[in-house]
PDB file of C-alpha atoms and ligand atoms in Angstrom:
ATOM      1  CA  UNK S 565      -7.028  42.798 -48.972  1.00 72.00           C
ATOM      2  CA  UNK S 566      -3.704  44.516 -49.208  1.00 81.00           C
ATOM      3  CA  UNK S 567      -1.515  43.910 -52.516  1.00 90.00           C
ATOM      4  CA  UNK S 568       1.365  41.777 -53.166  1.00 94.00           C
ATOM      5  CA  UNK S 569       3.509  44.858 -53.062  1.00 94.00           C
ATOM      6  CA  UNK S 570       2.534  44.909 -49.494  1.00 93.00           C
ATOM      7  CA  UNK S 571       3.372  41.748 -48.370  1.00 95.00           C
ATOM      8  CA  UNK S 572       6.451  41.621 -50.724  1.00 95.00           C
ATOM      9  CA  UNK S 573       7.862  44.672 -48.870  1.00 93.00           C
ATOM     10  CA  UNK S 574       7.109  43.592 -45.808  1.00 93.00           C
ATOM     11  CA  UNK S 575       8.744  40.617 -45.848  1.00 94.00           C
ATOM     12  CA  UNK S 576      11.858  42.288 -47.821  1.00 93.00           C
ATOM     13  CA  UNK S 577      12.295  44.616 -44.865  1.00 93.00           C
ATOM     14  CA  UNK S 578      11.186  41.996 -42.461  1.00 90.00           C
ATOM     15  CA  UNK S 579       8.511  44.359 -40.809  1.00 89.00           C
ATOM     16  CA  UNK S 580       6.486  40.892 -40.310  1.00 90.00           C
ATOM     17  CA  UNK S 581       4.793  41.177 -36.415  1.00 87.00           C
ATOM     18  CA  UNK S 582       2.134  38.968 -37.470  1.00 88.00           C
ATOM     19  CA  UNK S 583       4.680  35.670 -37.659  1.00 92.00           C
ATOM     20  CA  UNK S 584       3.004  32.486 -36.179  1.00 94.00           C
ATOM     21  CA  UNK S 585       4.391  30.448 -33.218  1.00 94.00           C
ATOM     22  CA  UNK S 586       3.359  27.493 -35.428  1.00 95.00           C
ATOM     23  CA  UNK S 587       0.223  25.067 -35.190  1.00 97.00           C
ATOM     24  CA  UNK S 588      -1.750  26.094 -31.612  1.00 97.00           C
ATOM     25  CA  UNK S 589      -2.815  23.666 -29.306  1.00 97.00           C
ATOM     26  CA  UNK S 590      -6.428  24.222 -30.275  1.00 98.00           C
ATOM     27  CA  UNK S 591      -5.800  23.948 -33.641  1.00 98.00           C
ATOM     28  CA  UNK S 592      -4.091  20.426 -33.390  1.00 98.00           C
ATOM     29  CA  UNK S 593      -7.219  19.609 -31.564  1.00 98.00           C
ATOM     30  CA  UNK S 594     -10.069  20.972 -33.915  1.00 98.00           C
ATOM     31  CA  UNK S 595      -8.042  19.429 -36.925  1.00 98.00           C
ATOM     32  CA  UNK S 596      -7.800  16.014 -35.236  1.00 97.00           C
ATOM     33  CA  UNK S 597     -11.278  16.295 -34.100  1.00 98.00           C
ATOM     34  CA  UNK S 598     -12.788  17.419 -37.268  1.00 98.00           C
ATOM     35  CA  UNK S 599     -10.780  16.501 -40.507  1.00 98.00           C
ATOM     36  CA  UNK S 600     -11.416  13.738 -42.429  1.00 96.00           C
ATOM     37  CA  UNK S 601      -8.453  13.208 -44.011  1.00 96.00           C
ATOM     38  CA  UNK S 602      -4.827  14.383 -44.559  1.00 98.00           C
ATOM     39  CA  UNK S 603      -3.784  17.003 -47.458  1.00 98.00           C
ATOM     40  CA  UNK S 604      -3.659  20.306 -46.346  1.00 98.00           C
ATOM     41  CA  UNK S 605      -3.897  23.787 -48.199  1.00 98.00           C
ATOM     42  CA  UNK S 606      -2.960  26.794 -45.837  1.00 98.00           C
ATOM     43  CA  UNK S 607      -3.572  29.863 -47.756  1.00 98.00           C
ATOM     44  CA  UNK S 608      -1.096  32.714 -46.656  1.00 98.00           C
ATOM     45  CA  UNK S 609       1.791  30.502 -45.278  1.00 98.00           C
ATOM     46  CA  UNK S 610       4.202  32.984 -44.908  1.00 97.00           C
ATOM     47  CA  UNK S 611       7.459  31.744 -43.780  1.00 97.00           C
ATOM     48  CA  UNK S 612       6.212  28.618 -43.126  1.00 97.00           C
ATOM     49  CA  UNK S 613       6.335  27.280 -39.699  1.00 97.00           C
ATOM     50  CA  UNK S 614       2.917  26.116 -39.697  1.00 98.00           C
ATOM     51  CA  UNK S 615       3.425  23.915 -42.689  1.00 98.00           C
ATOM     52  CA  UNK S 616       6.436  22.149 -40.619  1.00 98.00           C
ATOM     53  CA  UNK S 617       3.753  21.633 -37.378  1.00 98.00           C
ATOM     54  CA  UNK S 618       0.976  20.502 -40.168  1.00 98.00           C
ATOM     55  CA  UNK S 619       3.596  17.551 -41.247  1.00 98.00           C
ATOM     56  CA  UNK S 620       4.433  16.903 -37.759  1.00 97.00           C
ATOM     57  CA  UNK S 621       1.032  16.004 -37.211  1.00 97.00           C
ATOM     58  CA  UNK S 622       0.782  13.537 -39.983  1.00 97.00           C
ATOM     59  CA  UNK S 623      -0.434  16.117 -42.907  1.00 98.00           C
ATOM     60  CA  UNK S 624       0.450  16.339 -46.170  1.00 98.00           C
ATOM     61  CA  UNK S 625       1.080  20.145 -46.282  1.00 98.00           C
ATOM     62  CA  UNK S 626       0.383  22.714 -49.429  1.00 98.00           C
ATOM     63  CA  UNK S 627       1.330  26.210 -48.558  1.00 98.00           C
ATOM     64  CA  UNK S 628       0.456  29.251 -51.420  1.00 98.00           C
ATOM     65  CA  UNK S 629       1.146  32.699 -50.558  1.00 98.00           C
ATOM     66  CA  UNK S 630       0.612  35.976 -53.148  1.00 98.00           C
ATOM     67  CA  UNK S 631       4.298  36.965 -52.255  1.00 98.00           C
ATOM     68  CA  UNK S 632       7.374  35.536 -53.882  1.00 96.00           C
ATOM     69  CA  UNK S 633       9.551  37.217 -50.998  1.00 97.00           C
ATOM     70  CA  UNK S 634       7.385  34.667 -48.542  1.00 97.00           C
ATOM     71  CA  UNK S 635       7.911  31.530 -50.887  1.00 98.00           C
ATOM     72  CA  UNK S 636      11.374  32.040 -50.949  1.00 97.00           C
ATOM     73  CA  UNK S 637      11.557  31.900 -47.175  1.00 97.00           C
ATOM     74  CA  UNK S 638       9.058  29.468 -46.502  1.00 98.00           C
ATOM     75  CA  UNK S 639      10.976  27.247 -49.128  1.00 98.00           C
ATOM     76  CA  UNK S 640      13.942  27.269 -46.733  1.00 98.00           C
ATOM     77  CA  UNK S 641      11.695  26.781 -43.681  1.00 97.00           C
ATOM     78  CA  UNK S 642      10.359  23.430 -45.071  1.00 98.00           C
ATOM     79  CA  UNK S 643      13.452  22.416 -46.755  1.00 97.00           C
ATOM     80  CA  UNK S 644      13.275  18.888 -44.506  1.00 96.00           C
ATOM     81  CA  UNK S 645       9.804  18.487 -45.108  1.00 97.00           C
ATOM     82  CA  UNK S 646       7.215  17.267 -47.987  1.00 96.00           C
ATOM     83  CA  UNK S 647       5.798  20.429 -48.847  1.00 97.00           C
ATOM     84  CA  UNK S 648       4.295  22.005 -51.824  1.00 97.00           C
ATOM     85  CA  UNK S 649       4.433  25.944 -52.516  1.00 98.00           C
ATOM     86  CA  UNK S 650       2.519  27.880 -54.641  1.00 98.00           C
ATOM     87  CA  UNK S 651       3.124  31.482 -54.829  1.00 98.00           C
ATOM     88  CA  UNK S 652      -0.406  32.896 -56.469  1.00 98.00           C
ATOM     89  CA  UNK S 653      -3.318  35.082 -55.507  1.00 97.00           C
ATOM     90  CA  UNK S 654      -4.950  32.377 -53.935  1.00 98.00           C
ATOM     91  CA  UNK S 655      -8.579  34.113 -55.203  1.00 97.00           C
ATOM     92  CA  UNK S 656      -7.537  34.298 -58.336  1.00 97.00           C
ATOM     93  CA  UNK S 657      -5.368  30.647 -58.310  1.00 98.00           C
ATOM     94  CA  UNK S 658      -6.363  27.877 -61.323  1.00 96.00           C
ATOM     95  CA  UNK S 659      -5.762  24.550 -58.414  1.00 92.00           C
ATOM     96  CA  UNK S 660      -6.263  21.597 -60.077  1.00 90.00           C
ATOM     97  CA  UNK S 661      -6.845  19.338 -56.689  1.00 95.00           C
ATOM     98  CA  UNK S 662      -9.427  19.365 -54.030  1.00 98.00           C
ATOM     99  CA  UNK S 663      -7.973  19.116 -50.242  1.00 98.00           C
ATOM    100  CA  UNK S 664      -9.470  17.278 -47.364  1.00 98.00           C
ATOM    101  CA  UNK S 665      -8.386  21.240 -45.157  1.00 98.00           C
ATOM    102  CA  UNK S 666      -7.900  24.559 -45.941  1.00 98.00           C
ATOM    103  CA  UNK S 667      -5.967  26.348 -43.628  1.00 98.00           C
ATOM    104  CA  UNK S 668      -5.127  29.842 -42.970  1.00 98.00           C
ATOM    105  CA  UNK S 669      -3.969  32.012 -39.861  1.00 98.00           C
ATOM    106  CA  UNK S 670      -4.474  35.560 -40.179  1.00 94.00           C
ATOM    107  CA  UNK S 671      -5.611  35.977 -43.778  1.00 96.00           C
ATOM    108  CA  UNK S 672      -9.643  36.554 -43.503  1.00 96.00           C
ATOM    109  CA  UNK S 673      -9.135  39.463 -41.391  1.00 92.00           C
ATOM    110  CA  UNK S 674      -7.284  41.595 -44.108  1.00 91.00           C
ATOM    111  CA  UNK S 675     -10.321  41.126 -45.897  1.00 93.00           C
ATOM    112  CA  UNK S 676     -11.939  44.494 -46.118  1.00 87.00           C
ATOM    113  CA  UNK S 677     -15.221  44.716 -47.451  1.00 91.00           C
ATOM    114  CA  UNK S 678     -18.380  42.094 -47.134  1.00 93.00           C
ATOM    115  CA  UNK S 679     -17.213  41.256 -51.242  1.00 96.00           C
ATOM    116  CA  UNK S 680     -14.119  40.451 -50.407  1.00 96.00           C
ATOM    117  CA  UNK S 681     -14.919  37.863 -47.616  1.00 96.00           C
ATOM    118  CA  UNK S 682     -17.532  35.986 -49.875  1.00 97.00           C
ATOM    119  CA  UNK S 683     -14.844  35.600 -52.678  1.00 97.00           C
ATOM    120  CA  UNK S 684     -12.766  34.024 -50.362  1.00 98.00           C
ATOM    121  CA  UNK S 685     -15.072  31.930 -48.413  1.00 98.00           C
ATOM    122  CA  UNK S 686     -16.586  30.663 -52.179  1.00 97.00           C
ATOM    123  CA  UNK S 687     -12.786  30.000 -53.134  1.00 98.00           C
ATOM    124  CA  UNK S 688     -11.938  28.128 -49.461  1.00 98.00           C
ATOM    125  CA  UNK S 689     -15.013  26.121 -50.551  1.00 98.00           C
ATOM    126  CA  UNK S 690     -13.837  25.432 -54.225  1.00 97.00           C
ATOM    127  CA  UNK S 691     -10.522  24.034 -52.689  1.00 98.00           C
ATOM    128  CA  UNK S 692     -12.175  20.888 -50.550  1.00 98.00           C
ATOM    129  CA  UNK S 693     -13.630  18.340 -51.288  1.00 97.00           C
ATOM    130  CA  UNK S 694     -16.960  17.504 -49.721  1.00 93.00           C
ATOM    131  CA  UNK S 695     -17.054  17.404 -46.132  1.00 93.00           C
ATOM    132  CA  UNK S 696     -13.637  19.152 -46.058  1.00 98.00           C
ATOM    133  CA  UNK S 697     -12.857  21.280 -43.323  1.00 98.00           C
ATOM    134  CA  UNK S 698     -11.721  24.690 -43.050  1.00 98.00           C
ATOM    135  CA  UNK S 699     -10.134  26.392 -40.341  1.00 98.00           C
ATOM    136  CA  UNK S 700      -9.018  29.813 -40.237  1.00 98.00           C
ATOM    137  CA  UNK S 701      -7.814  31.720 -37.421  1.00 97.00           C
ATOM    138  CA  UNK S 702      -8.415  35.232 -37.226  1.00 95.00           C
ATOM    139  CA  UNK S 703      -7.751  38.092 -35.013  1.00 92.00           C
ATOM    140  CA  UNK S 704     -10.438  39.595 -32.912  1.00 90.00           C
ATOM    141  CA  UNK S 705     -11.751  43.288 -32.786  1.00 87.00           C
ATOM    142  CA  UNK S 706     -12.246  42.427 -29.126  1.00 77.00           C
ATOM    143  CA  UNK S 707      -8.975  41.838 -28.814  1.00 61.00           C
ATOM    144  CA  UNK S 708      -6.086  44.064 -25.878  1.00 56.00           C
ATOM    145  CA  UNK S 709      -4.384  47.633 -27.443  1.00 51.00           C
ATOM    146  CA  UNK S 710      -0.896  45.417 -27.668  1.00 57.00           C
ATOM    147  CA  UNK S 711      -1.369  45.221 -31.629  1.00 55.00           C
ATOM    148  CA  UNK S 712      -3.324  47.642 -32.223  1.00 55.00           C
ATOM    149  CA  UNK S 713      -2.043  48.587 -35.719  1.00 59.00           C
ATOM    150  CA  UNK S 714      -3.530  45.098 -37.239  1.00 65.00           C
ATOM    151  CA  UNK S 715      -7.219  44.276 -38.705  1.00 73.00           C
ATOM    152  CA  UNK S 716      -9.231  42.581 -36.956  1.00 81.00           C
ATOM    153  CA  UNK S 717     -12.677  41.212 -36.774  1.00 84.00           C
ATOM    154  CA  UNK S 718     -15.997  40.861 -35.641  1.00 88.00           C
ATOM    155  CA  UNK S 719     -17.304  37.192 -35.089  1.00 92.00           C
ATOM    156  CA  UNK S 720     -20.540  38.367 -37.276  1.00 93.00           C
ATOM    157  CA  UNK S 721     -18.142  39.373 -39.838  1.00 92.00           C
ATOM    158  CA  UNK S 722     -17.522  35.710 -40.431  1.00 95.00           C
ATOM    159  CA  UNK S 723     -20.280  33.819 -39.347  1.00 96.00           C
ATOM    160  CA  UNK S 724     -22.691  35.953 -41.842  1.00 94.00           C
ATOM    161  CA  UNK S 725     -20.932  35.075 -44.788  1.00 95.00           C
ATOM    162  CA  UNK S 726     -19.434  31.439 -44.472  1.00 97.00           C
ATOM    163  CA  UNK S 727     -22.604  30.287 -43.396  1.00 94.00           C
ATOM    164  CA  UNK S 728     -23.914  30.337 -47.401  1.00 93.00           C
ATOM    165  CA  UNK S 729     -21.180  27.775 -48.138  1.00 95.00           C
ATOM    166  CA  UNK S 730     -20.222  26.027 -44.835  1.00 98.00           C
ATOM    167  CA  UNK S 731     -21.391  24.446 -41.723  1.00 97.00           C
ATOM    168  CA  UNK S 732     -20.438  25.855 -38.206  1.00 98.00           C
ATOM    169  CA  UNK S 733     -18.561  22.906 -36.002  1.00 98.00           C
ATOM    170  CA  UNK S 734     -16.852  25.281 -33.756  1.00 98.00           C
ATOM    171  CA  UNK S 735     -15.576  28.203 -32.790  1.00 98.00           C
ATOM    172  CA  UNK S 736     -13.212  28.933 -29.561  1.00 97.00           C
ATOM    173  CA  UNK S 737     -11.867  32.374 -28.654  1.00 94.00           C
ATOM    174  CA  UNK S 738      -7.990  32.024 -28.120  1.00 94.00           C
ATOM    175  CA  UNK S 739      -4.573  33.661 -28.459  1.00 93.00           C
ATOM    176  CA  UNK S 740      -3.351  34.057 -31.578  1.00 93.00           C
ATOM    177  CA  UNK S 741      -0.285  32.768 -31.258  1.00 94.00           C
ATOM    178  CA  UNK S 742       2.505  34.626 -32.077  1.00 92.00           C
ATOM    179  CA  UNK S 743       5.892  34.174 -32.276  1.00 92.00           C
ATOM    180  CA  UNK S 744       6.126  37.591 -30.195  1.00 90.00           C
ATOM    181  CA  UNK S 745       4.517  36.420 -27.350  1.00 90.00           C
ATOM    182  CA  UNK S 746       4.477  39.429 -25.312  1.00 88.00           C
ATOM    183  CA  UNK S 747       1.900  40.798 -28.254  1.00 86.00           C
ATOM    184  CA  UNK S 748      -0.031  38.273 -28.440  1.00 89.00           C
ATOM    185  CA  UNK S 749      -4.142  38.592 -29.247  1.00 88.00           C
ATOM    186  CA  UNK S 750      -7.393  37.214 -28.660  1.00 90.00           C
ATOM    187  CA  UNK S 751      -8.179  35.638 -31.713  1.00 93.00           C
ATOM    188  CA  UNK S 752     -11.320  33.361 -32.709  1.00 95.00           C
ATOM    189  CA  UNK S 753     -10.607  29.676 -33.878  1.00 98.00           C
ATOM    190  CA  UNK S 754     -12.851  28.661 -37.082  1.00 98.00           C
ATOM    191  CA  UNK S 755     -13.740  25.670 -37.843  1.00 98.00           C
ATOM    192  CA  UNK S 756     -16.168  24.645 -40.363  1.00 98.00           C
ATOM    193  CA  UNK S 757     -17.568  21.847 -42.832  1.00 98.00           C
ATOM    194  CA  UNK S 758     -17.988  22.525 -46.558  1.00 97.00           C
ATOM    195  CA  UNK S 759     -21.597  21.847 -47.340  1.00 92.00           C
TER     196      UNK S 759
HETATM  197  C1  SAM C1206      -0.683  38.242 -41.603  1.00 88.56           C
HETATM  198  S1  SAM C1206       0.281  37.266 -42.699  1.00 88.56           S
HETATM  199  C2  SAM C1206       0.192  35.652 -41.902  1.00 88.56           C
HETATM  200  C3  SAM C1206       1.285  34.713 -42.345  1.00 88.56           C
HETATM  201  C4  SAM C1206       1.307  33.375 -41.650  1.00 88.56           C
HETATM  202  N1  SAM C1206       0.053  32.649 -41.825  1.00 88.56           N
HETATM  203  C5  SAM C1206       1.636  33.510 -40.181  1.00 88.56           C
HETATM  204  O1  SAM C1206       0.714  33.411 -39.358  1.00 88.56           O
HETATM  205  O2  SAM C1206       2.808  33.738 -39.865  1.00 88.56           O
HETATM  206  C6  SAM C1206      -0.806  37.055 -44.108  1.00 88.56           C
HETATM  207  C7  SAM C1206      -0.174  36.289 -45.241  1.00 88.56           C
HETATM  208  O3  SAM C1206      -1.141  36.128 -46.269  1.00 88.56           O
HETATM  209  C8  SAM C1206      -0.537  36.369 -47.518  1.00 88.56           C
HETATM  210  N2  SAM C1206      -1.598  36.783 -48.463  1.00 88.56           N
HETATM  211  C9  SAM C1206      -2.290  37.944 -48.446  1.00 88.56           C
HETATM  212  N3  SAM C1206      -3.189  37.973 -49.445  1.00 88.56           N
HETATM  213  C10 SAM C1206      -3.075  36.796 -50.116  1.00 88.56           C
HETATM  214  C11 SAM C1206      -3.731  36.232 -51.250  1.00 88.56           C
HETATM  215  N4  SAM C1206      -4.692  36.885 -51.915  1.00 88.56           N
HETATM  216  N5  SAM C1206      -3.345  35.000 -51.666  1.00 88.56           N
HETATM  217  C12 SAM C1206      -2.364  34.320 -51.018  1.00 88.56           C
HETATM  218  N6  SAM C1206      -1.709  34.812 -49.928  1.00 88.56           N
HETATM  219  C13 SAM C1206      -2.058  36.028 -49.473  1.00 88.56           C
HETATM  220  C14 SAM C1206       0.519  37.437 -47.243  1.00 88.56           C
HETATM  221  O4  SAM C1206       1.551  37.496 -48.205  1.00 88.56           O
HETATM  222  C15 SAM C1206       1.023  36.999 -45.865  1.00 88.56           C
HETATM  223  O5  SAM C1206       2.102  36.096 -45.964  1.00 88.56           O
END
């Protein structure tokens, strides 16, 4: 995973492609489908439009993101809403409450190494309670040349590690959803329990 210098300059110079469109139509439906409950962690919220779409759909948002430069615009973003922010290394973040979903668009596919990924998926797991749902969307390597520059991954890359700590529900291949639609991506849609 890149370091918060990273993401700190990239949102200081706003060299952000990756920003989200907000909540996707398949996400509203996996979460409705599969979520029992309402509070919501989304790890990585960036600016923050997909913590306004999670309260729109009857959530009870929690956004944490390792850069200060993101918190202070997602702060703005959700001004008219009930959201918390954290700004911590979410692997490395003491939370002191268990959520009903984790959350995260375009976060596991900065993960780098097969390490990485299981520290993250053992953390996602930490952060729900039982039969809390996670759902992560994350670029494809199978994805067009329009954003080429960006990680991606391959399904396996996923389904060999979560599969320790959760159960598969679903998985749909999809467009990312960007807020640059003319680069948008094939992405894969996650969803899975916590065993
Ligand atoms: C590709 S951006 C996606 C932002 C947002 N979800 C969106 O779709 O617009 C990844 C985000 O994850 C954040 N991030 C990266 N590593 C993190 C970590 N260890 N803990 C918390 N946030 C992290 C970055 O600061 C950045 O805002």
């Amino acid at each position: 995973m890149e370091d918060k210098s990273y993401w700190d300059n990239a949102y200081i110079h706003l060299k952000t492609p990756w920003i989200s469109s907000g909540l996707s139509q398949i996400s509203k439906k996996h979460i409705k489908t599969y979520a029992q409950g309402s509070s919501v962690l989304e790890v990585g919220c960036g600016y923050g439009h997909d913590l306004v779409d999670l309260y729109s759909n009857s959530l009870n948002p929690t956004g944490i993101d390792i850069s200060d430069q993101s918190i202070e615009k997602a702060k703005k973003i959700t001004a008219e809403i009930e959201a918390d922010l954290v700004c911590d290394d979410f692997i490395q973040w003491e939370n002191n409450k268990l959520f009903d979903i984790v959350y995260d668009k375009g976060v596991y596919h900065n993960l780098q190494s097969p390490a990485e990924r299981d520290a993250f998926c053992h953390k996602v797991s930490s952060c729900l309670n039982e039969n809390g749902l996670w759902h992560s969307i994350i670029i494809s390597s199978d994805r067009s040349q329009k954003y080429e520059s960006h990680a991606g991954i391959f399904l396996q890359d996923f389904v060999s590690i979560v599969e320790a700590y959760f159960q598969i529900l679903d998985i749909q291949k999809g467009l990312y959803g960007l807020r640059n639609s003319a680069n948008d991506v094939d992405s894969w849609y996650c969803s899975v329990r916590r065993r």
